CSV table of C-alpha atoms in Angstrom, one decimal:
chain,number,residue,atom,x,y,z
H,1,MET,CA,-90.4,83.3,73.9
H,2,THR,CA,-89.7,79.6,73.4
H,3,ASN,CA,-91.8,77.1,71.5
H,4,TYR,CA,-91.5,73.8,73.4
H,5,THR,CA,-92.0,70.5,71.6
H,6,LYS,CA,-91.8,68.3,74.7
H,7,ILE,CA,-92.9,68.3,78.4
H,8,GLN,CA,-90.9,66.6,81.2
H,9,LEU,CA,-91.9,65.9,84.8
H,10,ILE,CA,-89.3,66.2,87.6
H,11,SER,CA,-91.1,64.7,90.7
H,12,TYR,CA,-89.8,65.6,94.2
H,13,GLY,CA,-90.8,62.9,96.6
H,14,ALA,CA,-91.0,64.1,100.3
H,15,VAL,CA,-93.4,62.6,102.8
H,16,THR,CA,-95.8,65.3,103.8
H,17,SER,CA,-98.7,63.3,105.4
H,18,THR,CA,-97.3,64.0,108.9
H,19,PRO,CA,-95.4,67.1,110.0
H,20,THR,CA,-91.6,67.2,109.7
H,21,ARG,CA,-89.6,69.3,112.1
H,22,VAL,CA,-86.9,71.3,110.3
H,23,LEU,CA,-85.7,73.5,113.1
H,24,ALA,CA,-83.4,72.5,115.9
H,25,GLY,CA,-83.8,73.8,119.5
H,26,ASP,CA,-86.9,74.3,121.7
H,27,GLN,CA,-87.7,77.9,120.8
H,28,SER,CA,-91.4,78.0,119.7
H,29,ASN,CA,-93.3,79.7,117.0
H,30,ARG,CA,-90.5,80.4,114.6
H,31,TYR,CA,-92.8,80.4,111.6
H,32,TYR,CA,-90.9,82.2,108.9
H,33,GLU,CA,-87.7,80.5,109.9
H,34,ASP,CA,-89.4,77.2,109.3
H,35,LEU,CA,-90.9,78.3,106.1
H,36,ALA,CA,-87.7,79.8,104.8
H,37,SER,CA,-85.8,76.6,105.7
H,38,ARG,CA,-88.1,74.6,103.5
H,39,GLY,CA,-88.0,77.1,100.7
H,40,ARG,CA,-84.2,77.1,100.6
H,41,THR,CA,-84.2,73.3,100.7
H,42,LEU,CA,-86.6,73.1,97.8
H,43,CYS,CA,-84.3,75.5,95.8
H,44,ASP,CA,-81.2,73.4,96.7
H,45,VAL,CA,-83.0,70.2,95.7
H,46,ALA,CA,-83.9,71.7,92.3
H,47,ASP,CA,-80.2,72.8,91.8
H,48,TRP,CA,-79.0,69.3,92.8
H,49,ALA,CA,-81.5,67.7,90.3
H,50,ALA,CA,-80.5,70.0,87.5
H,51,THR,CA,-76.8,69.2,88.1
H,52,THR,CA,-77.0,65.4,88.7
H,53,SER,CA,-79.5,64.9,85.8
H,54,ALA,CA,-78.0,67.5,83.5
H,55,SER,CA,-77.8,65.2,80.4
H,56,SER,CA,-81.5,64.2,80.8
H,57,LEU,CA,-82.6,67.8,81.2
H,58,ALA,CA,-80.5,69.4,78.5
H,59,ASP,CA,-82.9,69.7,75.6
H,60,PRO,CA,-83.8,73.5,75.3
H,61,GLU,CA,-87.1,72.6,73.5
H,62,THR,CA,-88.3,70.5,76.5
H,63,LEU,CA,-90.2,72.3,79.2
H,64,LYS,CA,-89.4,70.9,82.6
H,65,VAL,CA,-92.1,70.8,85.3
H,66,PHE,CA,-90.7,70.4,88.8
H,67,VAL,CA,-93.5,69.5,91.2
H,68,ALA,CA,-93.3,69.1,95.0
H,69,PRO,CA,-96.2,67.4,97.0
H,70,GLU,CA,-99.1,69.1,98.9
H,71,PHE,CA,-98.1,70.3,102.4
H,72,TYR,CA,-94.5,70.7,101.6
H,73,PHE,CA,-94.8,73.9,103.6
H,74,ARG,CA,-96.4,72.5,106.8
H,75,TYR,CA,-95.1,73.9,110.1
H,76,GLY,CA,-93.0,71.4,111.9
H,77,GLY,CA,-93.0,73.1,115.4
H,78,PRO,CA,-92.5,73.6,118.1
H,79,SER,CA,-95.6,75.8,118.7
H,80,ASP,CA,-97.3,77.2,121.6
H,81,PRO,CA,-100.1,76.4,122.2
H,82,PRO,CA,-99.8,73.2,120.1
H,83,GLU,CA,-103.4,72.3,120.2
H,84,VAL,CA,-104.4,75.4,118.3
H,85,LEU,CA,-101.5,76.0,115.9
H,86,ASN,CA,-100.2,72.4,115.5
H,87,ASP,CA,-98.8,72.1,112.0
H,88,SER,CA,-100.0,75.2,110.3
H,89,TYR,CA,-98.5,78.7,109.9
H,90,PRO,CA,-100.5,81.8,111.1
H,91,ASP,CA,-101.4,84.6,108.7
H,92,GLY,CA,-100.1,83.0,105.6
H,93,GLU,CA,-101.2,85.9,103.5
H,94,GLN,CA,-98.2,87.7,105.0
H,95,LEU,CA,-95.7,84.8,105.1
H,96,LEU,CA,-96.3,83.4,101.7
H,97,PRO,CA,-95.4,86.6,99.8
H,98,ARG,CA,-92.2,86.8,101.8
H,99,LEU,CA,-91.3,83.2,100.8
H,100,ALA,CA,-91.9,84.0,97.2
H,101,GLU,CA,-90.2,87.4,97.0
H,102,GLU,CA,-87.2,86.7,99.3
H,103,ILE,CA,-86.4,83.1,98.3
H,104,LEU,CA,-88.2,81.3,95.5
H,105,LYS,CA,-88.6,84.0,92.8
H,106,PRO,CA,-85.0,85.2,93.1
H,107,HIS,CA,-83.6,81.7,92.9
H,108,PHE,CA,-85.6,80.5,90.0
H,109,ALA,CA,-85.1,83.7,88.0
H,110,ALA,CA,-81.7,82.4,87.0
H,111,GLU,CA,-81.1,81.7,83.3
H,112,GLY,CA,-80.6,78.0,84.1
H,113,TYR,CA,-84.3,77.8,85.0
H,114,ALA,CA,-85.6,79.5,81.9
H,115,ASP,CA,-87.1,76.2,80.7
H,116,TRP,CA,-88.7,75.3,84.1
H,117,VAL,CA,-92.1,75.8,85.7
H,118,VAL,CA,-92.0,75.0,89.5
H,119,VAL,CA,-95.0,73.9,91.5
H,120,ALA,CA,-93.8,74.3,95.1
H,121,GLY,CA,-96.3,72.1,96.8
H,122,SER,CA,-98.6,73.9,99.1
H,123,MET,CA,-98.6,75.9,102.3
H,124,PHE,CA,-101.0,74.9,105.1
H,125,TRP,CA,-101.9,78.0,107.2
H,126,HIS,CA,-104.7,79.5,109.3
H,127,LYS,CA,-106.4,82.7,110.4
H,128,ARG,CA,-107.4,82.9,114.0
H,129,GLY,CA,-111.0,83.1,114.9
H,130,PRO,CA,-113.1,83.5,118.1
H,131,ALA,CA,-113.8,79.8,118.5
H,132,HIS,CA,-111.3,78.0,116.3
H,133,PRO,CA,-108.9,78.8,113.4
H,134,SER,CA,-109.9,78.7,109.8
H,135,TYR,CA,-107.5,76.7,107.7
H,136,PHE,CA,-106.2,77.5,104.2
H,137,ASN,CA,-104.1,75.5,101.8
H,138,THR,CA,-102.3,77.5,99.1
H,139,THR,CA,-100.0,76.4,96.4
H,140,LEU,CA,-97.3,78.5,94.7
H,141,VAL,CA,-96.3,78.3,91.1
H,142,ILE,CA,-93.0,79.9,90.0
H,143,ASN,CA,-92.3,80.6,86.3
H,144,GLY,CA,-88.6,80.0,85.9
H,145,GLY,CA,-86.0,82.2,84.1
H,146,PRO,CA,-85.3,86.0,83.9
H,147,ASP,CA,-87.9,86.8,81.2
H,148,THR,CA,-91.1,86.9,83.2
H,149,ALA,CA,-92.3,90.5,82.7
H,150,LEU,CA,-95.9,90.5,81.4
H,151,THR,CA,-96.7,92.1,78.1
H,152,PRO,CA,-99.2,94.9,78.0
H,153,GLN,CA,-101.7,92.5,76.4
H,154,GLU,CA,-101.1,89.9,79.1
H,155,ARG,CA,-101.6,92.5,81.8
H,156,ALA,CA,-104.9,93.6,80.1
H,157,ASP,CA,-106.0,90.0,79.8
H,158,ASN,CA,-105.2,89.3,83.5
H,159,ALA,CA,-107.6,92.1,84.4
H,160,ASP,CA,-110.4,90.5,82.3
H,161,VAL,CA,-112.0,87.5,84.0
H,162,ARG,CA,-113.1,86.1,80.6
H,163,ALA,CA,-109.5,85.9,79.3
H,164,LEU,CA,-106.8,83.3,79.9
H,165,ALA,CA,-104.7,84.4,82.9
H,166,THR,CA,-100.9,84.5,82.4
H,167,VAL,CA,-98.4,84.0,85.2
H,168,GLY,CA,-95.4,86.4,85.2
H,169,ALA,CA,-92.9,85.4,87.8
H,170,ALA,CA,-95.3,83.6,90.2
H,171,THR,CA,-98.9,83.0,91.1
H,172,THR,CA,-100.8,81.3,93.9
H,173,ASN,CA,-103.8,78.9,93.9
H,174,GLN,CA,-106.1,78.3,96.9
H,175,LYS,CA,-107.3,74.7,97.5
H,176,SER,CA,-111.1,74.8,97.3
H,177,LEU,CA,-111.9,72.1,99.9
H,178,MET,CA,-110.1,70.7,102.9
H,179,SER,CA,-109.9,67.0,103.3
H,180,ASN,CA,-110.8,65.2,106.5
H,181,ILE,CA,-107.1,64.2,106.8
H,182,ASP,CA,-105.6,67.6,106.1
H,183,TYR,CA,-105.2,68.7,109.7
H,184,ALA,CA,-103.8,65.4,110.7
H,185,ILE,CA,-104.5,61.7,109.8
H,186,GLY,CA,-107.1,60.5,112.3
H,187,VAL,CA,-108.1,64.0,113.4
H,188,ASP,CA,-110.9,65.3,111.3
H,189,ARG,CA,-110.9,69.1,111.4
H,190,SER,CA,-112.6,69.7,108.1
H,191,GLU,CA,-115.2,71.8,109.8
H,192,TRP,CA,-112.4,74.4,110.3
H,193,ASP,CA,-112.0,74.6,106.5
H,194,ALA,CA,-112.0,78.3,105.5
H,195,SER,CA,-114.3,77.5,102.6
H,196,LEU,CA,-117.0,76.7,105.2
H,197,ASN,CA,-116.5,79.9,107.1
H,198,PRO,CA,-119.1,82.6,106.1
H,199,MET,CA,-116.3,85.2,106.3
H,200,PHE,CA,-114.4,83.5,103.5
H,201,ARG,CA,-116.6,81.0,101.6
H,202,LEU,CA,-117.7,83.4,98.9
H,203,SER,CA,-114.2,83.9,97.8
H,204,PHE,CA,-113.9,80.2,97.1
H,205,THR,CA,-116.6,80.3,94.4
H,206,ASP,CA,-116.1,83.6,92.7
H,207,ASP,CA,-114.8,83.9,89.2
H,208,GLU,CA,-111.4,85.1,90.1
H,209,PHE,CA,-110.8,82.2,92.4
H,210,TRP,CA,-111.8,79.6,89.8
H,211,ARG,CA,-110.0,81.4,87.0
H,212,TRP,CA,-106.4,81.1,88.3
H,213,HIS,CA,-106.6,77.3,88.4
H,214,VAL,CA,-106.1,77.5,84.6
H,215,PHE,CA,-103.3,79.7,83.3
H,216,ALA,CA,-100.5,80.2,80.8
H,217,ALA,CA,-96.9,81.0,81.8
H,218,HIS,CA,-95.3,84.0,80.2
H,219,GLY,CA,-92.7,82.9,77.6
H,220,LYS,CA,-93.7,79.3,77.6
H,221,HIS,CA,-95.4,78.3,74.3
H,222,GLY,CA,-96.4,75.1,72.5
H,223,PRO,CA,-95.0,73.8,69.2
H,224,GLN,CA,-97.2,76.2,67.1
H,225,GLY,CA,-96.4,79.2,69.2
H,226,GLN,CA,-99.7,79.1,71.2
H,227,PRO,CA,-99.5,79.6,75.0
H,228,LEU,CA,-99.3,76.4,76.8
H,229,VAL,CA,-102.3,76.1,79.1
H,230,PHE,CA,-101.8,74.6,82.5
H,231,GLY,CA,-104.5,73.4,84.9
H,232,LEU,CA,-103.6,73.0,88.6
H,233,GLU,CA,-105.5,71.3,91.4
H,234,VAL,CA,-104.6,70.4,95.0
H,235,CYS,CA,-105.5,66.9,96.1
H,236,LEU,CA,-109.2,66.6,97.0
H,237,GLU,CA,-110.3,69.2,94.5
H,238,HIS,CA,-109.2,66.8,91.8
H,239,ILE,CA,-112.5,64.9,92.4
H,240,VAL,CA,-114.6,67.3,94.4
H,241,ALA,CA,-114.9,70.9,93.3
H,242,TYR,CA,-115.9,72.8,96.4
H,243,ALA,CA,-117.8,72.5,99.7
H,244,GLY,CA,-121.4,71.7,99.2
H,245,SER,CA,-120.9,70.6,95.6
H,246,ASP,CA,-123.5,68.1,94.4
H,247,SER,CA,-121.2,66.9,91.7
H,248,ASP,CA,-118.5,64.3,92.0
H,249,VAL,CA,-116.2,65.8,89.4
H,250,GLY,CA,-113.2,67.9,90.2
H,251,LEU,CA,-112.6,71.6,90.1
H,252,LEU,CA,-111.2,71.7,86.5
H,253,ARG,CA,-113.9,69.5,85.1
H,254,THR,CA,-116.5,71.7,86.9
H,255,MET,CA,-114.9,74.7,85.3
H,256,GLU,CA,-115.4,73.1,81.9
H,257,ALA,CA,-119.1,73.0,82.5
H,258,ARG,CA,-119.2,76.5,84.0
H,259,VAL,CA,-117.1,78.1,81.4
H,260,PRO,CA,-117.5,76.0,78.2
H,261,ASP,CA,-115.4,78.4,76.1
H,262,GLN,CA,-112.4,78.4,78.3
H,263,PRO,CA,-109.1,77.3,76.7
H,264,GLU,CA,-108.4,73.6,76.7
H,265,VAL,CA,-105.8,72.4,79.2
H,266,ASP,CA,-102.6,71.1,77.7
H,267,ILE,CA,-100.9,70.0,81.0
H,268,HIS,CA,-103.1,69.1,84.0
H,269,LEU,CA,-101.0,69.2,87.2
H,270,VAL,CA,-102.0,67.8,90.6
H,271,THR,CA,-100.0,68.3,93.8
H,272,SER,CA,-101.4,66.1,96.5
H,273,CYS,CA,-101.2,64.0,99.7
H,274,GLY,CA,-103.4,61.0,99.3
H,275,MET,CA,-104.7,61.3,95.7
H,276,THR,CA,-104.4,59.5,92.4
H,277,LEU,CA,-105.2,60.6,88.9
H,278,ASN,CA,-108.8,60.0,88.2
H,279,PRO,CA,-109.8,59.9,84.5
H,280,ALA,CA,-113.5,59.5,85.1
H,281,PHE,CA,-114.1,62.5,87.4
H,282,GLY,CA,-110.8,64.4,87.6
H,283,VAL,CA,-108.5,64.5,84.6
H,284,ALA,CA,-109.3,67.6,82.5
H,285,ALA,CA,-106.5,67.7,79.9
H,286,ARG,CA,-107.4,67.9,76.2
H,287,ASP,CA,-107.1,65.0,73.8
H,288,ASP,CA,-103.3,64.4,73.5
H,289,GLY,CA,-102.7,66.5,76.6
H,290,TYR,CA,-101.1,65.2,79.8
H,291,ALA,CA,-102.0,64.7,83.4
H,292,MET,CA,-99.2,64.7,86.0
H,293,ILE,CA,-99.4,64.1,89.8
H,294,VAL,CA,-96.9,64.2,92.7
H,295,ASP,CA,-98.1,62.8,96.0
H,296,GLY,CA,-96.7,63.1,99.5
H,297,MET,CA,-98.6,60.4,101.4
H,298,GLN,CA,-96.5,58.0,103.4
H,299,PRO,CA,-96.2,54.8,101.3
H,300,GLY,CA,-97.8,51.7,102.7
H,301,VAL,CA,-96.4,48.2,103.1
H,302,PRO,CA,-95.1,46.7,100.9
H,303,PRO,CA,-93.4,50.0,99.8
H,304,LEU,CA,-94.7,51.5,96.5
H,305,PRO,CA,-92.4,53.2,94.0
H,306,TRP,CA,-91.1,56.5,95.4
H,307,PRO,CA,-91.5,59.3,94.6
H,308,ASN,CA,-95.2,58.6,94.3
H,309,ALA,CA,-96.0,60.2,90.9
H,310,ASP,CA,-97.6,59.5,87.6
H,311,VAL,CA,-97.8,60.8,84.1
H,312,ARG,CA,-100.7,60.0,81.8
H,313,ARG,CA,-101.6,61.0,78.2
H,314,VAL,CA,-105.2,61.6,77.4
H,315,THR,CA,-106.2,59.4,74.4
H,316,ARG,CA,-109.8,60.4,74.2
H,317,VAL,CA,-112.3,62.9,75.6
H,318,GLN,CA,-115.7,61.2,75.9
H,319,HIS,CA,-119.0,62.9,75.4
H,320,ASP,CA,-119.7,63.0,79.1
H,321,GLY,CA,-116.3,64.6,79.8
H,322,ARG,CA,-114.6,61.5,81.1
H,323,ARG,CA,-111.1,61.0,79.8
H,324,SER,CA,-109.5,57.8,78.5
H,325,VAL,CA,-105.8,57.8,79.4
H,326,GLY,CA,-102.8,55.7,78.6
H,327,ALA,CA,-99.4,55.2,80.2
H,328,SER,CA,-96.9,57.6,78.7
H,329,ALA,CA,-93.7,58.5,80.3
H,330,ARG,CA,-91.3,56.2,82.1
H,331,VAL,CA,-88.9,57.2,84.8
H,332,LEU,CA,-85.3,57.8,83.6
H,333,SER,CA,-83.7,58.0,87.0
H,334,THR,CA,-84.6,58.0,90.7
H,335,ARG,CA,-82.1,59.2,93.3
H,336,PRO,CA,-82.4,60.0,97.0
H,337,VAL,CA,-81.3,63.5,97.6
H,338,PRO,CA,-78.1,64.0,99.7
H,339,THR,CA,-78.3,63.8,103.4
H,340,ASN,CA,-77.8,67.6,103.8
H,341,LEU,CA,-80.9,68.2,101.6
H,342,GLN,CA,-83.2,65.7,103.4
H,343,LEU,CA,-86.1,67.7,104.8
H,344,GLY,CA,-86.0,67.5,108.6
H,345,VAL,CA,-83.6,67.6,111.6
H,346,ALA,CA,-82.2,64.3,112.9
H,347,GLY,CA,-84.9,62.2,114.4
H,348,SER,CA,-87.7,63.9,112.4
H,349,ARG,CA,-87.0,62.5,108.9
H,350,HIS,CA,-89.3,60.1,107.2
H,351,ASN,CA,-88.9,56.8,105.4
H,352,PRO,CA,-88.6,56.6,102.4
H,353,LEU,CA,-85.9,59.2,102.0
H,354,ASP,CA,-86.6,62.4,100.1
H,355,SER,CA,-85.9,61.6,96.4
H,356,VAL,CA,-86.2,63.0,92.9
H,357,ALA,CA,-87.3,61.2,89.8
H,358,VAL,CA,-86.7,62.5,86.3
H,359,TRP,CA,-89.2,61.3,83.8
H,360,GLU,CA,-88.9,60.8,80.1
H,361,ALA,CA,-89.8,63.8,78.0
H,362,GLN,CA,-93.1,63.5,76.2
H,363,PRO,CA,-94.0,65.1,72.9
H,364,LEU,CA,-96.4,68.1,72.9
H,365,ALA,CA,-99.1,67.6,70.3
H,366,ASP,CA,-100.2,70.4,68.1
H,367,VAL,CA,-103.5,71.9,68.9
H,368,VAL,CA,-106.0,70.8,66.2
């Protein structure tokens, strides 16, 4: 167990608002090959960042949070038939565990990642239906380092929906609501959202679904030895909780109202593609906690800073739940990743180049 005194964002900027082809050749429907290629690239980029920014990431009392944007795992094709599958993987409930078990968990189990938590963006996938597919968007969190075995108490708490969930080596979170740009910009397929499908929609509002959006990571504790509490949202759910919601606040803020005795969030993480931190309706970190976002939307003109990321410290929690936030961390370094680690085959890569920014470590305040 480590008591961390600081938190540090490592933002991985990759354009994810349009599909990126990562496989050469014309053979279609190579879904796991595409997924595995992206997974290995993410691992290699993390290795490269850890090596090239070693001096900035050396403090063992600083917890590093490596975040990739939403849709990092978005199938790049070719697919047949393209009008049905387009940029999503079929049957992600089978492919995603393979990605975690075969690539991501073994890589980040190394001792060198003991002080890291990795948010590996999200995976866009579908289940086939009689009329059209139902789309899902699932993010994967990896708890770095070799010491990830849950204690008997943590296992017991994970079985109790009233207790704080603890991540061992990895966990998933399902996005609660598809945006009208999730399928493709300019092509609104939000009616294909699994959360609107009667077969699946109840699972998007049950206690177990909501619960795993707030979690601790085994072995990662705050300055006083208390578990660090993370909150995780995917893009639109930062400001809209779920399909049919009559509230304009996000999922974590809605959880505050639904479960008022839940642990306060120390670090609020958002992986997104077209979202910004929203203190009025979205940010849910406690007073002196932090909100961090990494976004994959193609920058406009004139170009904005890249990677598109932000870190804010909560300076006040108002009576109505709105947060007042202030600027906190500054970027220590931003580097394009090497050519061989750029996501995509020749002719498919985006501008700006895939890049990594290492942010200044921020102090973790004691829980009052």
